[in-house]
């Protein structure tokens, strides 16, 4: 998932026109500035929320602003009115996010976009609720807890900084956590102890107390070992009897060392896939033992051409990761299910959903997964996970799922 791409998808021409009228700039200039403002806010959120304490604080901000849920409230407010109420909300959110750094961030973003600081302040205010709303929607949809939020945002920072001009990226990248935060984030307790002063009577002699044990240890360590005895025991000789030096001692052969048994082959390790993706979650599930014998996953970054079963180029990475995990665990069998929203004729939706499931199977087989391990099904519009009355709900219903069974 990419928060920047999700947030920018809401920058429709209508939203750009309203923002342009709000700040008095051309639509082209306004879009360029908003495309800088969006990753700026994402970078700030990622820097703040990549630790458990920061993620907990962001969760509180989202709850207080009423943004912990579907994006419908933000999209409705973007479509209605002039957007001034959103700018006011956004400035409040950014003040809590950046604090005293907000002015420097605003000036850096304005300089990078070629607009006035006042204009960028309003556009950052507009981008704020948009990005926070997208984050709140993802937390709600994925049912993320505080560690999950921290992990999600930790993956977003590098992408956000890469989307910004170098000076602005350097400004936002230099923001570090307070001292001790890293240790607390890892569950380590930071303790500082004061040294008690040495008693006055021993103050002059403590170097000698240190040197004496060191000298003893050094003498033991460097002591020359005594020469080993040259007399060897010969079977049959009496205890204490001398042995003629001309008679060679009897040599008793020792049995050859026995090699330890080879360890059993280990289970194949999870494929190295990035966290927060279906490939990572699938690898974690297959690497674990116990629990449910089957589990359902929703493909991310898997899109098709409109009303077609042709996969978009952006799906390649997701398919690569899933195929790599399935090849690492050849005992797992999968069912690919296609789902649609309620738009159109139900019979056509069932046909399209099955064709899309078959397209995913073909892509996995092309990447080396055995075809007999993959079944497909077209569900159509019969199992919605959200309301079909909203754009966001229909987008969630248009999905492809992977049902995995492990032996």
PDB file of N, CA and C in Angstrom, residues 232 235 248-254:
ATOM      1  N   UNK A 232      55.440 -43.097  29.619  1.00  0.00           N
ATOM      2  CA  UNK A 232      54.140 -43.531  29.142  1.00  0.00           C
ATOM      3  C   UNK A 232      53.822 -44.872  29.763  1.00  0.00           C
ATOM      4  N   UNK A 235      50.748 -51.312  28.758  1.00  0.00           N
ATOM      5  CA  UNK A 235      49.905 -52.375  29.332  1.00  0.00           C
ATOM      6  C   UNK A 235      50.747 -53.525  29.844  1.00  0.00           C
ATOM      7  N   UNK A 248      59.643 -49.686  22.441  1.00  0.00           N
ATOM      8  CA  UNK A 248      58.593 -48.719  22.086  1.00  0.00           C
ATOM      9  C   UNK A 248      57.309 -49.017  22.839  1.00  0.00           C
ATOM     10  N   UNK A 249      56.659 -48.013  23.291  1.00  0.00           N
ATOM     11  CA  UNK A 249      55.409 -48.239  24.028  1.00  0.00           C
ATOM     12  C   UNK A 249      54.337 -48.778  23.094  1.00  0.00           C
ATOM     13  N   UNK A 250      53.502 -49.587  23.699  1.00  0.00           N
ATOM     14  CA  UNK A 250      52.385 -50.115  22.919  1.00  0.00           C
ATOM     15  C   UNK A 250      51.383 -49.004  22.662  1.00  0.00           C
ATOM     16  N   UNK A 251      50.965 -48.889  21.418  1.00  0.00           N
ATOM     17  CA  UNK A 251      50.021 -47.843  21.043  1.00  0.00           C
ATOM     18  C   UNK A 251      48.639 -48.434  20.940  1.00  0.00           C
ATOM     19  N   UNK A 252      47.746 -47.917  21.653  1.00  0.00           N
ATOM     20  CA  UNK A 252      46.354 -48.375  21.612  1.00  0.00           C
ATOM     21  C   UNK A 252      45.596 -47.478  20.651  1.00  0.00           C
ATOM     22  N   UNK A 253      45.103 -48.047  19.573  1.00  0.00           N
ATOM     23  CA  UNK A 253      44.377 -47.252  18.564  1.00  0.00           C
ATOM     24  C   UNK A 253      43.012 -46.855  19.095  1.00  0.00           C
ATOM     25  N   UNK A 254      42.678 -45.613  18.907  1.00  0.00           N
ATOM     26  CA  UNK A 254      41.365 -45.109  19.313  1.00  0.00           C
ATOM     27  C   UNK A 254      40.373 -45.325  18.177  1.00  0.00           C
TER      28      UNK A 254
END
